Amino acid sequence: MKIIVPMAGRGSRLRPHTLTVPKPLIPVAGQPIVHRLVQDIAKILKEPVEEIAFILGDEAFFGDDVVKSLEALAEGLGAKASIYRQDMPLGTGHAIMCAKESLSGPAVIAYADTLIRADFDLDPTADAVIWVKQVDEPEAYGVVKMNDNNEITELVEKPTEFVSDLAVIGIYYFKEVADLKNELQNVLDNNIQNGGEYQINDGIKAMMNNGKVFKTGSVDEWMDCGNKNVTVETNSRMLGFLDSDKVNLVASNVRLDNATIIPPCYIGDDVILSNATVGPNVSLGKGCHVTNSTIKNSLVQTHTHISNAKLDNAMIGNHVSYDGEFTSVSIGDYSVLE
């Protein structure tokens, strides 16, 4: 089994946090999004993963440190890491084809801006599986249309009339991913574009037209990391799941001075809390100092100093010095507010 992970996007909806850190490496509940996603998929598959192919953007942004972290992630799962580059933002289909040397055999393709909680078995009768989640407002999503045999017959993007309430979440399984590769090669060769880009959906639609059977897989939880508000919400939800799983989320060397932690919270190494109340639903990365402050429902990255603050629904980057009374903020790396 292989896992293919396109992650070349710059994450413009999550700026300023993604100006210096690629969105898939933003930590949620103390772990980068892509690390948590890949580990969860590997666990769900219940079979060995032999290769993980990562499709990155240009080297100036996705540098050697990113590559090393992804290689370590794959190695930790007993898999080979393959690194590919998508130098131009030409769409999901184009991104996948940047890894065409790895597109053979059974594979899962997963976009690195979402997290899931699920437990499932792959349908042996299906040529491919598209994972979906039932949603309240299907007109805001891409959805699947089904026939009486519970097979997917069509993909519809943001339908104006009701088609179904099963939204595509960006995770796919292909019994033979070379079938998708062949169809996407045809998409590229014939310059078939939607919105000025080459899309995975055009390859999938061609597979359906050729008689390949697509089934749905469902997830218990689908958590987006598209913008600041939903990322903070996802952090809170993930903390709750990990707390229920009895995962230890507080480092042993956290220093408390007249401070209280209200779970669930992730508190990283070398964090100092003084005259502070932290939680619930807070992540504090390594080396953070919090003084004379109250923080809840917030995500703070590493080596950030916060004082005299009352924060709720906040997302703060790395190496920030923050002193203030604001209650809802989104601050990028190396910023200073006094």
GROMACS .gro file of C-alpha atoms in nm, residues 60-289:
model
  230
   60ALA     CA    1   1.248   2.803  -0.117
   61PHE     CA    2   0.936   2.740   0.094
   62PHE     CA    3   0.941   2.362   0.138
   63GLY     CA    4   1.310   2.338   0.225
   64ASP     CA    5   1.545   2.075   0.365
   65ASP     CA    6   1.393   2.095   0.715
   66VAL     CA    7   1.051   2.006   0.572
   67VAL     CA    8   1.195   1.718   0.371
   68LYS     CA    9   1.378   1.579   0.675
   69SER     CA   10   1.063   1.592   0.890
   70LEU     CA   11   0.864   1.404   0.624
   71GLU     CA   12   1.137   1.145   0.577
   72ALA     CA   13   1.138   1.088   0.954
   73LEU     CA   14   0.758   1.058   0.949
   74ALA     CA   15   0.770   0.787   0.680
   75GLU     CA   16   1.057   0.605   0.849
   76GLY     CA   17   0.860   0.596   1.174
   77LEU     CA   18   0.585   0.410   0.989
   78GLY     CA   19   0.829   0.165   0.828
   79ALA     CA   20   0.783   0.322   0.485
   80LYS     CA   21   1.001   0.475   0.217
   81ALA     CA   22   0.962   0.850   0.167
   82SER     CA   23   0.952   0.980  -0.190
   83ILE     CA   24   0.973   1.356  -0.239
   84TYR     CA   25   0.835   1.527  -0.548
   85ARG     CA   26   0.795   1.893  -0.643
   86GLN     CA   27   0.504   2.082  -0.795
   87ASP     CA   28   0.666   2.408  -0.898
   88MET     CA   29   0.351   2.563  -1.047
   89PRO     CA   30   0.002   2.565  -0.882
   90LEU     CA   31  -0.175   2.389  -1.169
   91GLY     CA   32  -0.436   2.194  -0.974
   92THR     CA   33  -0.495   1.869  -0.790
   93GLY     CA   34  -0.460   1.645  -1.095
   94HIS     CA   35  -0.132   1.809  -1.191
   95ALA     CA   36  -0.002   1.771  -0.834
   96ILE     CA   37  -0.073   1.399  -0.833
   97MET     CA   38   0.098   1.354  -1.169
   98CYS     CA   39   0.412   1.515  -1.030
   99ALA     CA   40   0.446   1.187  -0.838
  100LYS     CA   41   0.373   0.965  -1.139
  101GLU     CA   42   0.678   0.746  -1.073
  102SER     CA   43   0.504   0.630  -0.754
  103LEU     CA   44   0.159   0.582  -0.910
  104SER     CA   45   0.131   0.206  -0.928
  105GLY     CA   46  -0.043  -0.055  -0.715
  106PRO     CA   47  -0.296   0.013  -0.440
  107ALA     CA   48  -0.277   0.364  -0.296
  108VAL     CA   49  -0.454   0.619  -0.082
  109ILE     CA   50  -0.443   0.982  -0.194
  110ALA     CA   51  -0.499   1.233   0.087
  111TYR     CA   52  -0.481   1.612   0.081
  112ALA     CA   53  -0.290   1.751   0.376
  113ASP     CA   54  -0.533   2.017   0.498
  114THR     CA   55  -0.782   1.791   0.673
  115LEU     CA   56  -0.792   1.553   0.968
  116ILE     CA   57  -1.019   1.257   1.028
  117ARG     CA   58  -1.132   1.010   1.291
  118ALA     CA   59  -1.246   0.683   1.140
  119ASP     CA   60  -1.234   0.304   1.156
  120PHE     CA   61  -1.317   0.117   0.836
  121ASP     CA   62  -1.236  -0.173   0.605
  122LEU     CA   63  -1.173  -0.119   0.235
  123ASP     CA   64  -1.454  -0.253   0.014
  124PRO     CA   65  -1.300  -0.541  -0.187
  125THR     CA   66  -1.566  -0.507  -0.460
  126ALA     CA   67  -1.470  -0.148  -0.542
  127ASP     CA   68  -1.208  -0.030  -0.788
  128ALA     CA   69  -1.188   0.292  -0.587
  129VAL     CA   70  -1.328   0.449  -0.273
  130ILE     CA   71  -1.403   0.817  -0.213
  131TRP     CA   72  -1.442   0.912   0.150
  132VAL     CA   73  -1.736   1.134   0.232
  133LYS     CA   74  -1.903   1.298   0.530
  134GLN     CA   75  -2.270   1.384   0.563
  135VAL     CA   76  -2.309   1.763   0.582
  136ASP     CA   77  -2.590   2.007   0.653
  137GLU     CA   78  -2.512   2.246   0.365
  138PRO     CA   79  -2.411   2.034   0.065
  139GLU     CA   80  -2.429   2.333  -0.168
  140ALA     CA   81  -2.100   2.451  -0.015
  141TYR     CA   82  -1.912   2.132  -0.104
  142GLY     CA   83  -1.831   1.888  -0.378
  143VAL     CA   84  -2.071   1.594  -0.335
  144VAL     CA   85  -2.122   1.245  -0.478
  145LYS     CA   86  -2.426   1.121  -0.666
  146MET     CA   87  -2.521   0.757  -0.600
  147ASN     CA   88  -2.716   0.487  -0.784
  148ASP     CA   89  -2.937   0.213  -0.640
  149ASN     CA   90  -2.632  -0.015  -0.596
  150ASN     CA   91  -2.464   0.240  -0.369
  151GLU     CA   92  -2.208   0.316  -0.636
  152ILE     CA   93  -2.087   0.666  -0.714
  153THR     CA   94  -2.201   0.775  -1.060
  154GLU     CA   95  -2.110   1.143  -1.059
  155LEU     CA   96  -1.914   1.411  -0.876
  156VAL     CA   97  -2.093   1.745  -0.849
  157GLU     CA   98  -1.915   2.059  -0.730
  158LYS     CA   99  -2.124   2.292  -0.511
  159PRO     CA  100  -2.464   2.185  -0.649
  160THR     CA  101  -2.732   2.453  -0.682
  161GLU     CA  102  -3.001   2.182  -0.658
  162PHE     CA  103  -2.994   1.892  -0.414
  163VAL     CA  104  -2.789   1.596  -0.536
  164SER     CA  105  -2.686   1.439  -0.206
  165ASP     CA  106  -2.556   1.547   0.133
  166LEU     CA  107  -2.238   1.337   0.111
  167ALA     CA  108  -1.943   1.575   0.079
  168VAL     CA  109  -1.607   1.468  -0.063
  169ILE     CA  110  -1.341   1.519   0.205
  170GLY     CA  111  -1.026   1.480  -0.007
  171ILE     CA  112  -0.922   1.121   0.072
  172TYR     CA  113  -0.936   0.851  -0.197
  173TYR     CA  114  -0.840   0.485  -0.234
  174PHE     CA  115  -0.752   0.324  -0.568
  175LYS     CA  116  -0.711  -0.052  -0.601
  176GLU     CA  117  -0.477   0.026  -0.892
  177VAL     CA  118  -0.370   0.390  -0.888
  178ALA     CA  119  -0.211   0.350  -1.232
  179ASP     CA  120  -0.567   0.363  -1.369
  180LEU     CA  121  -0.597   0.717  -1.234
  181LYS     CA  122  -0.250   0.803  -1.364
  182ASN     CA  123  -0.345   0.696  -1.718
  183GLU     CA  124  -0.661   0.909  -1.714
  184LEU     CA  125  -0.481   1.210  -1.568
  185GLN     CA  126  -0.212   1.179  -1.834
  186ASN     CA  127  -0.491   1.209  -2.090
  187VAL     CA  128  -0.621   1.516  -1.904
  188LEU     CA  129  -0.278   1.678  -1.927
  189ASP     CA  130  -0.215   1.574  -2.288
  190ASN     CA  131  -0.548   1.718  -2.402
  191ASN     CA  132  -0.525   2.028  -2.183
  192ILE     CA  133  -0.854   1.952  -2.006
  193GLN     CA  134  -0.886   2.225  -1.742
  194ASN     CA  135  -1.144   2.347  -1.495
  195GLY     CA  136  -1.089   2.689  -1.343
  196GLY     CA  137  -0.756   2.710  -1.523
  197GLU     CA  138  -0.626   2.396  -1.349
  198TYR     CA  139  -0.599   2.020  -1.404
  199GLN     CA  140  -0.830   1.848  -1.156
  200ILE     CA  141  -0.836   1.499  -1.006
  201ASN     CA  142  -1.212   1.489  -1.068
  202ASP     CA  143  -1.160   1.478  -1.445
  203GLY     CA  144  -0.946   1.168  -1.406
  204ILE     CA  145  -1.201   1.009  -1.174
  205LYS     CA  146  -1.490   1.086  -1.412
  206ALA     CA  147  -1.299   0.921  -1.696
  207MET     CA  148  -1.246   0.611  -1.481
  208MET     CA  149  -1.620   0.598  -1.411
  209ASN     CA  150  -1.696   0.631  -1.783
  210ASN     CA  151  -1.468   0.331  -1.841
  211GLY     CA  152  -1.670   0.119  -1.601
  212LYS     CA  153  -1.461   0.140  -1.285
  213VAL     CA  154  -1.670   0.093  -0.971
  214PHE     CA  155  -1.649   0.370  -0.711
  215LYS     CA  156  -1.792   0.324  -0.364
  216THR     CA  157  -1.808   0.560  -0.066
  217GLY     CA  158  -1.628   0.531   0.263
  218SER     CA  159  -1.749   0.729   0.562
  219VAL     CA  160  -1.559   0.890   0.848
  220ASP     CA  161  -1.678   0.955   1.201
  221GLU     CA  162  -1.518   1.300   1.214
  222TRP     CA  163  -1.389   1.535   0.947
  223MET     CA  164  -1.192   1.836   1.063
  224ASP     CA  165  -1.081   2.114   0.832
  225CYS     CA  166  -0.771   2.330   0.869
  226GLY     CA  167  -0.852   2.580   0.596
  227ASN     CA  168  -0.856   2.906   0.789
  228LYS     CA  169  -0.785   3.041   1.136
  229ASN     CA  170  -1.127   2.985   1.292
  230VAL     CA  171  -1.174   2.629   1.170
  231THR     CA  172  -0.815   2.541   1.259
  232VAL     CA  173  -0.868   2.659   1.616
  233GLU     CA  174  -1.192   2.459   1.626
  234THR     CA  175  -1.013   2.153   1.488
  235ASN     CA  176  -0.743   2.189   1.752
  236SER     CA  177  -1.013   2.189   2.023
  237ARG     CA  178  -1.188   1.884   1.880
  238MET     CA  179  -0.864   1.690   1.841
  239LEU     CA  180  -0.765   1.768   2.199
  240GLY     CA  181  -1.098   1.627   2.311
  241PHE     CA  182  -1.048   1.305   2.114
  242LEU     CA  183  -0.694   1.256   2.245
  243ASP     CA  184  -0.805   1.325   2.601
  244SER     CA  185  -1.080   1.062   2.564
  245ASP     CA  186  -0.815   0.820   2.435
  246LYS     CA  187  -0.617   0.883   2.757
  247VAL     CA  188  -0.321   1.030   2.566
  248ASN     CA  189  -0.084   1.225   2.792
  249LEU     CA  190  -0.084   1.579   2.652
  250VAL     CA  191   0.115   1.768   2.916
  251ALA     CA  192   0.496   1.747   2.914
  252SER     CA  193   0.663   1.635   3.235
  253ASN     CA  194   0.886   1.943   3.256
  254VAL     CA  195   0.610   2.207   3.244
  255ARG     CA  196   0.667   2.462   3.522
  256LEU     CA  197   0.363   2.594   3.711
  257ASP     CA  198   0.377   2.899   3.938
  258ASN     CA  199   0.033   2.979   4.077
  259ALA     CA  200  -0.111   2.843   3.754
  260THR     CA  201  -0.398   2.613   3.656
  261ILE     CA  202  -0.439   2.387   3.353
  262ILE     CA  203  -0.801   2.301   3.264
  263PRO     CA  204  -0.805   1.993   3.036
  264PRO     CA  205  -0.802   1.907   2.761
  265CYS     CA  206  -0.482   2.093   2.677
  266TYR     CA  207  -0.159   2.017   2.497
  267ILE     CA  208   0.134   2.174   2.686
  268GLY     CA  209   0.475   2.121   2.524
  269ASP     CA  210   0.824   2.090   2.666
  270ASP     CA  211   0.979   2.375   2.866
  271VAL     CA  212   0.655   2.572   2.898
  272ILE     CA  213   0.633   2.811   3.195
  273LEU     CA  214   0.295   2.921   3.331
  274SER     CA  215   0.294   3.194   3.596
  275ASN     CA  216  -0.021   3.346   3.748
  276ALA     CA  217  -0.212   3.195   3.461
  277THR     CA  218  -0.515   2.984   3.379
  278VAL     CA  219  -0.487   2.780   3.060
  279GLY     CA  220  -0.771   2.576   2.912
  280PRO     CA  221  -0.985   2.418   2.815
  281ASN     CA  222  -0.895   2.343   2.453
  282VAL     CA  223  -0.554   2.511   2.439
  283SER     CA  224  -0.234   2.401   2.267
  284LEU     CA  225   0.092   2.563   2.382
  285GLY     CA  226   0.403   2.463   2.188
  286LYS     CA  227   0.754   2.407   2.315
  287GLY     CA  228   0.918   2.691   2.507
  288CYS     CA  229   0.611   2.912   2.555
  289HIS     CA  230   0.588   3.144   2.858
   0.00000   0.00000   0.00000
